[in-house]
Tab-separated table of C-alpha atoms in Angstrom:
chain	number	residue	atom	x	y	z
G	1	UNK	CA	234.615	7.647	-55.467
G	2	UNK	CA	232.324	7.792	-52.466
G	3	UNK	CA	229.557	10.254	-52.401
G	4	UNK	CA	229.614	13.172	-49.993
G	5	UNK	CA	226.459	11.893	-48.326
G	6	UNK	CA	228.037	8.596	-47.476
G	7	UNK	CA	231.093	10.290	-46.030
G	8	UNK	CA	228.946	12.453	-43.752
G	9	UNK	CA	227.162	9.331	-42.518
G	10	UNK	CA	230.370	7.586	-41.618
G	11	UNK	CA	231.613	10.700	-39.810
G	12	UNK	CA	228.445	10.947	-37.754
G	13	UNK	CA	228.630	7.215	-36.848
G	14	UNK	CA	232.219	7.535	-35.633
G	15	UNK	CA	231.380	10.657	-33.664
G	16	UNK	CA	228.455	8.931	-31.988
G	17	UNK	CA	230.521	5.894	-31.057
G	18	UNK	CA	233.254	8.126	-29.573
G	19	UNK	CA	230.712	10.100	-27.559
G	20	UNK	CA	229.084	6.924	-26.239
G	21	UNK	CA	232.473	5.515	-25.262
G	22	UNK	CA	233.386	8.724	-23.383
G	23	UNK	CA	230.077	8.673	-21.577
G	24	UNK	CA	230.554	4.993	-20.638
G	25	UNK	CA	234.083	5.737	-19.380
G	26	UNK	CA	232.823	8.684	-17.286
G	27	UNK	CA	229.998	6.519	-15.859
G	28	UNK	CA	232.466	3.756	-15.033
G	29	UNK	CA	234.860	6.268	-13.487
G	30	UNK	CA	232.149	7.779	-11.263
G	31	UNK	CA	231.012	4.239	-10.314
G	32	UNK	CA	234.538	3.245	-9.460
G	33	UNK	CA	235.075	6.317	-7.307
G	34	UNK	CA	231.785	5.669	-5.514
G	35	UNK	CA	232.733	2.064	-4.913
G	36	UNK	CA	236.159	3.025	-3.603
G	37	UNK	CA	234.642	5.677	-1.318
G	38	UNK	CA	232.018	3.248	-0.043
G	39	UNK	CA	234.737	0.616	0.613
G	40	UNK	CA	236.837	3.136	2.477
G	41	UNK	CA	233.911	4.108	4.683
G	42	UNK	CA	233.193	0.460	5.366
G	43	UNK	CA	236.742	-0.120	6.426
G	44	UNK	CA	236.734	2.866	8.695
G	45	UNK	CA	233.463	1.814	10.333
G	46	UNK	CA	234.838	-1.634	11.055
G	47	UNK	CA	238.387	-0.878	12.247
G	48	UNK	CA	238.304	2.622	13.631
G	49	UNK	CA	236.531	3.100	16.996
G	50	UNK	CA	235.552	6.696	16.660
G	51	UNK	CA	232.919	7.503	19.271
G	52	UNK	CA	229.890	9.408	18.169
G	53	UNK	CA	228.844	12.784	19.598
G	54	UNK	CA	226.506	11.318	22.219
G	55	UNK	CA	229.143	8.805	23.326
G	56	UNK	CA	231.696	11.553	23.775
G	57	UNK	CA	229.362	13.355	26.121
G	58	UNK	CA	228.875	10.213	28.213
G	59	UNK	CA	232.601	9.399	28.560
G	60	UNK	CA	234.151	10.192	31.969
G	61	UNK	CA	237.758	10.312	32.977
G	62	UNK	CA	238.602	7.541	35.441
G	63	UNK	CA	241.784	6.224	37.119
G	64	UNK	CA	242.575	2.777	38.336
G	65	UNK	CA	245.641	1.673	40.415
G	66	UNK	CA	247.665	-1.308	39.388
G	67	UNK	CA	247.828	-3.642	42.469
G	68	UNK	CA	251.422	-4.528	41.650
G	69	UNK	CA	252.491	-0.950	40.818
G	70	UNK	CA	254.731	1.430	42.676
G	71	UNK	CA	251.926	3.713	43.782
G	72	UNK	CA	250.168	0.806	45.577
G	73	UNK	CA	253.447	-0.249	47.078
G	74	UNK	CA	254.234	3.149	48.640
G	75	UNK	CA	250.655	3.644	49.745
G	76	UNK	CA	250.937	0.286	51.567
G	77	UNK	CA	254.100	1.644	53.183
G	78	UNK	CA	252.230	4.712	54.524
G	79	UNK	CA	249.352	2.611	55.834
G	80	UNK	CA	251.898	0.213	57.427
G	81	UNK	CA	253.431	3.171	59.289
G	82	UNK	CA	249.975	4.086	60.638
G	83	UNK	CA	249.520	0.479	61.778
G	84	UNK	CA	252.940	0.443	63.522
G	85	UNK	CA	252.057	3.631	65.380
G	86	UNK	CA	248.863	1.994	66.769
G	87	UNK	CA	250.775	-1.239	67.433
G	88	UNK	CA	253.506	0.298	69.563
G	89	UNK	CA	251.762	3.301	71.153
G	90	UNK	CA	248.412	1.841	72.167
G	91	UNK	CA	249.733	-0.736	74.679
G	92	UNK	CA	252.383	1.729	75.938
G	93	UNK	CA	249.778	4.353	76.796
G	94	UNK	CA	247.473	1.823	78.436
G	95	UNK	CA	250.302	0.539	80.634
G	96	UNK	CA	252.438	3.580	81.416
G	97	UNK	CA	251.125	6.971	80.330
G	98	UNK	CA	247.486	7.248	79.537
G	99	UNK	CA	245.982	10.334	77.827
G	100	UNK	CA	245.668	13.297	80.150
G	101	UNK	CA	245.256	17.049	79.900
G	102	UNK	CA	248.980	17.708	79.271
G	103	UNK	CA	249.357	15.432	76.212
G	104	UNK	CA	245.810	15.262	74.909
G	105	UNK	CA	246.423	17.471	71.925
G	106	UNK	CA	249.485	15.472	70.764
G	107	UNK	CA	247.944	12.022	71.147
G	108	UNK	CA	244.595	13.016	69.597
G	109	UNK	CA	246.351	14.568	66.615
G	110	UNK	CA	248.415	11.419	65.940
G	111	UNK	CA	245.514	9.095	66.598
G	112	UNK	CA	243.042	10.705	64.254
G	113	UNK	CA	245.663	11.363	61.610
G	114	UNK	CA	246.199	7.578	61.491
G	115	UNK	CA	242.435	7.076	61.412
G	116	UNK	CA	242.259	9.460	58.462
G	117	UNK	CA	244.851	7.297	56.684
G	118	UNK	CA	242.725	4.211	57.406
G	119	UNK	CA	239.756	5.977	55.891
G	120	UNK	CA	241.712	7.010	52.846
G	121	UNK	CA	242.824	3.428	52.445
G	122	UNK	CA	239.149	2.322	52.114
G	123	UNK	CA	238.673	4.944	49.347
G	124	UNK	CA	241.921	3.807	47.772
G	125	UNK	CA	240.674	0.197	47.591
G	126	UNK	CA	237.712	1.256	45.539
G	127	UNK	CA	240.178	2.173	42.718
G	128	UNK	CA	242.530	-0.781	42.907
G	129	UNK	CA	242.233	-3.152	39.990
G	130	UNK	CA	241.973	-6.964	40.311
G	131	UNK	CA	242.698	-9.848	38.015
G	132	UNK	CA	239.781	-11.815	36.589
G	133	UNK	CA	240.990	-14.838	34.581
G	134	UNK	CA	244.296	-13.100	34.067
G	135	UNK	CA	242.798	-9.857	32.875
G	136	UNK	CA	243.135	-6.623	34.889
G	137	UNK	CA	239.664	-5.260	35.562
G	138	UNK	CA	239.376	-1.450	35.372
G	139	UNK	CA	235.608	-0.882	35.277
G	140	UNK	CA	234.740	1.242	38.391
G	141	UNK	CA	231.478	-0.533	38.978
G	142	UNK	CA	233.167	-3.947	38.957
G	143	UNK	CA	235.925	-2.650	41.257
G	144	UNK	CA	233.402	-1.303	43.690
G	145	UNK	CA	231.357	-4.422	43.660
G	146	UNK	CA	234.401	-6.664	44.032
G	147	UNK	CA	235.759	-4.722	47.017
G	148	UNK	CA	232.463	-4.394	48.860
G	149	UNK	CA	231.727	-8.123	48.485
G	150	UNK	CA	235.163	-9.072	49.834
G	151	UNK	CA	236.190	-9.708	53.417
G	152	UNK	CA	238.735	-6.903	53.342
G	153	UNK	CA	235.939	-4.292	53.125
G	154	UNK	CA	234.421	-5.499	56.415
G	155	UNK	CA	237.899	-5.745	58.008
G	156	UNK	CA	238.668	-2.169	56.982
G	157	UNK	CA	235.329	-1.011	58.430
G	158	UNK	CA	236.051	-2.911	61.633
G	159	UNK	CA	239.372	-1.073	61.931
G	160	UNK	CA	237.513	2.252	62.108
G	161	UNK	CA	234.926	1.151	64.674
G	162	UNK	CA	234.336	4.369	66.708
G	163	UNK	CA	234.845	3.049	70.128
G	164	UNK	CA	236.615	6.342	71.042
G	165	UNK	CA	233.203	7.641	72.027
G	166	UNK	CA	233.358	5.334	75.019
G	167	UNK	CA	236.021	7.757	76.412
G	168	UNK	CA	233.010	9.779	77.584
G	169	UNK	CA	231.826	6.850	79.770
G	170	UNK	CA	235.019	4.987	80.856
G	171	UNK	CA	237.542	7.780	80.635
G	172	UNK	CA	240.679	7.692	78.484
G	173	UNK	CA	241.503	4.016	77.851
G	174	UNK	CA	243.733	3.495	74.851
G	175	UNK	CA	242.858	-0.203	74.789
G	176	UNK	CA	239.472	0.845	73.282
G	177	UNK	CA	241.436	1.397	70.051
G	178	UNK	CA	242.405	-2.256	69.871
G	179	UNK	CA	240.464	-2.771	66.622
G	180	UNK	CA	243.000	-0.536	64.852
G	181	UNK	CA	245.423	-3.516	65.046
G	182	UNK	CA	243.221	-5.518	62.681
G	183	UNK	CA	245.030	-3.574	59.918
G	184	UNK	CA	248.023	-5.881	60.368
G	185	UNK	CA	247.162	-7.590	57.076
G	186	UNK	CA	248.326	-4.490	55.239
G	187	UNK	CA	251.638	-4.567	57.089
G	188	UNK	CA	252.131	-8.265	56.234
G	189	UNK	CA	251.325	-7.595	52.578
G	190	UNK	CA	253.867	-4.754	52.525
G	191	UNK	CA	256.534	-6.982	53.991
G	192	UNK	CA	255.775	-9.803	51.491
G	193	UNK	CA	255.895	-7.360	48.538
G	194	UNK	CA	259.218	-5.902	49.770
G	195	UNK	CA	260.802	-9.308	50.343
G	196	UNK	CA	259.877	-10.417	46.843
G	197	UNK	CA	261.355	-7.363	45.096
G	198	UNK	CA	264.411	-6.460	47.210
G	199	UNK	CA	267.892	-7.345	46.106
G	200	UNK	CA	268.812	-8.375	49.618
G	201	UNK	CA	266.030	-10.697	50.846
G	202	UNK	CA	268.121	-12.318	53.618
G	203	UNK	CA	269.096	-8.925	55.118
G	204	UNK	CA	265.454	-7.848	54.965
G	205	UNK	CA	264.306	-11.049	56.680
G	206	UNK	CA	266.848	-10.380	59.401
G	207	UNK	CA	265.603	-6.806	59.841
G	208	UNK	CA	261.998	-8.054	60.087
G	209	UNK	CA	263.039	-10.643	62.679
G	210	UNK	CA	264.664	-7.980	64.780
G	211	UNK	CA	261.520	-5.849	64.575
G	212	UNK	CA	259.408	-8.791	65.743
G	213	UNK	CA	261.729	-9.415	68.693
G	214	UNK	CA	261.640	-5.792	69.831
G	215	UNK	CA	257.844	-5.754	69.429
G	216	UNK	CA	257.502	-8.867	71.576
G	217	UNK	CA	259.848	-7.411	74.251
G	218	UNK	CA	257.850	-4.142	74.193
G	219	UNK	CA	254.456	-5.825	74.573
G	220	UNK	CA	255.792	-8.198	77.300
G	221	UNK	CA	257.240	-5.191	79.195
G	222	UNK	CA	253.872	-3.441	79.079
G	223	UNK	CA	252.038	-6.572	80.203
G	224	UNK	CA	254.506	-6.995	83.090
G	225	UNK	CA	253.865	-3.429	84.259
G	226	UNK	CA	250.116	-3.904	84.026
G	227	UNK	CA	250.298	-7.131	86.062
G	228	UNK	CA	252.697	-5.728	88.639
G	229	UNK	CA	251.039	-2.343	89.144
G	230	UNK	CA	247.446	-2.319	87.989
G	231	UNK	CA	246.353	-5.755	89.107
G	232	UNK	CA	247.713	-5.127	92.652
G	233	UNK	CA	250.068	-8.052	93.145
G	234	UNK	CA	252.456	-8.175	95.996
G	235	UNK	CA	254.400	-4.883	96.178
G	236	UNK	CA	257.713	-6.712	96.358
G	237	UNK	CA	257.076	-8.157	92.915
G	238	UNK	CA	257.985	-4.790	91.383
G	239	UNK	CA	260.122	-3.172	94.053
G	240	UNK	CA	263.369	-4.358	92.462
G	241	UNK	CA	262.570	-2.283	89.425
G	242	UNK	CA	261.608	0.941	91.154
G	243	UNK	CA	264.988	1.884	92.649
G	244	UNK	CA	263.360	4.871	94.421
G	245	UNK	CA	262.137	6.339	91.174
G	246	UNK	CA	259.120	8.613	91.157
G	247	UNK	CA	255.940	7.014	89.863
G	248	UNK	CA	255.519	9.804	87.326
G	249	UNK	CA	258.863	8.924	85.576
G	250	UNK	CA	257.289	6.894	82.805
G	251	UNK	CA	260.410	6.561	80.736
G	252	UNK	CA	262.378	5.069	83.654
G	253	UNK	CA	259.593	2.688	84.489
G	254	UNK	CA	259.302	1.637	80.836
G	255	UNK	CA	263.066	1.036	80.478
G	256	UNK	CA	263.085	-1.066	83.694
G	257	UNK	CA	260.194	-3.105	82.449
G	258	UNK	CA	261.800	-3.551	79.039
G	259	UNK	CA	264.991	-4.742	80.730
G	260	UNK	CA	262.979	-7.231	82.837
G	261	UNK	CA	261.200	-8.429	79.670
G	262	UNK	CA	264.413	-8.895	77.770
G	263	UNK	CA	266.055	-10.780	80.656
G	264	UNK	CA	263.090	-13.084	81.012
G	265	UNK	CA	262.478	-13.853	77.330
G	266	UNK	CA	266.134	-14.441	76.547
G	267	UNK	CA	266.488	-16.782	79.581
G	268	UNK	CA	269.366	-14.781	81.021
G	269	UNK	CA	268.109	-15.195	84.566
G	270	UNK	CA	269.018	-12.964	87.532
G	271	UNK	CA	265.311	-12.436	88.284
G	272	UNK	CA	263.619	-12.046	91.671
G	273	UNK	CA	262.315	-15.204	93.234
G	274	UNK	CA	258.552	-15.483	93.181
G	275	UNK	CA	256.866	-15.696	96.626
G	276	UNK	CA	253.113	-16.141	95.980
G	277	UNK	CA	251.020	-18.423	93.849
G	278	UNK	CA	250.212	-15.652	91.438
G	279	UNK	CA	253.876	-14.751	90.987
G	280	UNK	CA	254.811	-18.397	90.433
G	281	UNK	CA	252.113	-18.715	87.782
G	282	UNK	CA	253.182	-15.570	86.054
G	283	UNK	CA	256.819	-16.517	85.981
G	284	UNK	CA	255.959	-20.037	84.721
G	285	UNK	CA	253.945	-18.650	81.819
G	286	UNK	CA	256.791	-16.234	81.023
G	287	UNK	CA	259.344	-19.008	80.960
G	288	UNK	CA	257.272	-21.243	78.699
G	289	UNK	CA	256.681	-18.424	76.334
G	290	UNK	CA	260.402	-17.623	76.351
G	291	UNK	CA	261.254	-21.252	75.376
G	292	UNK	CA	258.760	-21.153	72.480
G	293	UNK	CA	260.196	-17.773	71.369
G	294	UNK	CA	263.761	-19.059	71.536
G	295	UNK	CA	262.884	-22.144	69.407
G	296	UNK	CA	261.053	-19.989	66.824
G	297	UNK	CA	263.922	-17.579	66.521
G	298	UNK	CA	266.451	-20.364	66.234
G	299	UNK	CA	264.465	-22.003	63.468
G	300	UNK	CA	264.005	-18.653	61.610
G	301	UNK	CA	267.748	-17.854	61.827
G	302	UNK	CA	268.572	-21.392	60.595
G	303	UNK	CA	266.241	-20.832	57.650
G	304	UNK	CA	267.937	-17.513	56.772
G	305	UNK	CA	271.386	-19.063	56.911
G	306	UNK	CA	270.189	-22.042	54.801
G	307	UNK	CA	268.723	-19.765	52.156
G	308	UNK	CA	271.916	-17.769	51.923
G	309	UNK	CA	273.755	-20.738	50.446
G	310	UNK	CA	270.817	-22.433	48.710
G	311	UNK	CA	271.649	-21.088	45.236
G	312	UNK	CA	275.269	-22.013	45.650
G	313	UNK	CA	274.489	-25.580	46.776
G	314	UNK	CA	272.002	-26.053	43.924
G	315	UNK	CA	274.523	-24.888	41.339
G	316	UNK	CA	277.229	-27.154	42.817
G	317	UNK	CA	274.887	-30.133	42.701
G	318	UNK	CA	274.251	-29.583	38.979
G	319	UNK	CA	277.965	-29.288	38.310
G	320	UNK	CA	278.595	-32.549	40.120
G	321	UNK	CA	276.019	-34.182	37.918
G	322	UNK	CA	277.701	-32.834	34.772
G	323	UNK	CA	281.053	-34.165	35.865
G	324	UNK	CA	279.619	-37.579	36.642
G	325	UNK	CA	277.956	-37.668	33.246
G	326	UNK	CA	281.199	-36.785	31.416
G	327	UNK	CA	283.108	-39.415	33.362
G	328	UNK	CA	280.615	-42.183	32.592
G	329	UNK	CA	280.380	-41.244	28.862
G	330	UNK	CA	284.195	-40.906	28.578
G	331	UNK	CA	284.079	-37.376	27.234
G	332	UNK	CA	287.413	-36.244	25.762
G	333	UNK	CA	289.785	-34.470	28.093
G	334	UNK	CA	289.856	-31.195	26.168
G	335	UNK	CA	286.072	-30.937	26.255
G	336	UNK	CA	286.075	-31.580	29.980
G	337	UNK	CA	288.587	-28.736	30.349
G	338	UNK	CA	286.234	-26.480	28.417
G	339	UNK	CA	283.375	-27.430	30.747
G	340	UNK	CA	285.606	-26.763	33.782
G	341	UNK	CA	286.494	-23.287	32.441
G	342	UNK	CA	282.754	-22.551	31.908
G	343	UNK	CA	282.010	-23.750	35.422
G	344	UNK	CA	284.633	-21.336	36.823
G	345	UNK	CA	283.187	-18.478	34.809
G	346	UNK	CA	279.656	-19.234	35.999
G	347	UNK	CA	280.883	-19.390	39.621
G	348	UNK	CA	282.421	-15.940	39.285
G	349	UNK	CA	279.191	-14.602	37.748
G	350	UNK	CA	277.128	-15.959	40.680
G	351	UNK	CA	279.439	-14.271	43.148
G	352	UNK	CA	279.289	-10.983	41.321
G	353	UNK	CA	275.451	-11.107	41.268
G	354	UNK	CA	275.465	-10.867	45.058
G	355	UNK	CA	276.962	-7.379	44.930
């Protein structure tokens, strides 16, 4: 039998080994938890962009407009209306009814409201993003630098050239606001954007063509009145339009001039015969311009009509190619019938897409 002393020694040895194993396990557990915690912190530092306290204080809320977004589109529409006001009213006032004491408040309010829109358009451009290598830039400093280094910035500043102060020296002359017409690039951009996104591009092109025609008739009528009245040509040159109307009846004078302009530029005829060299020269220039305008309109209308059936013609050409291919390759009749049914279905879908 084993002695009691030997039994106590074995018991103490086993107890010591168990204690050491527990301590090793605890140390390994603490080490594993520390390693996992360190690994988690490392992952967070690499993949989570959490700004520090100083960075949060530096951050500022900014906004940038998408150049192809709806807000830019409708803002372009508003600026286009301001341009059209200057385009139609400026030449009318210079020719027929200049600013005077009775209408000063109305014209000044409209003029400087449009100027305010032009000024807001400059501020708007400072927040419009641009594409750099296919990436939309939104940094305010880059946007400001890009706009101020572009030609558009100088064009927009030219539009707001304050020549209105010359009213004090020359009197009210609306032609001094001619630089407001440089904003036409915004009007063209709006038309291009609308044409690309509308469901009825041919109808829109027709509407734009009609606007251009009326604008040309309007400007030509104003030029005619200026030539006939303010440059002191022969009095008979304008007598057939007066019909004993008072000189202060601006609406009647404008409508008569517009009628004369329409008759001349559409080559209808029934115009007074010129008597002097100046009148002959003026009528000759008008007729040549009318011929060029007629040719331009004819080409534009032909282009619209051609585009209306372009998709149909392209589709029909492809179908003719398919039928020729099946005939040359001797495709079975039942397969040709399936292709014919598919063609009829596609034709119906094309017609439905128009509505």
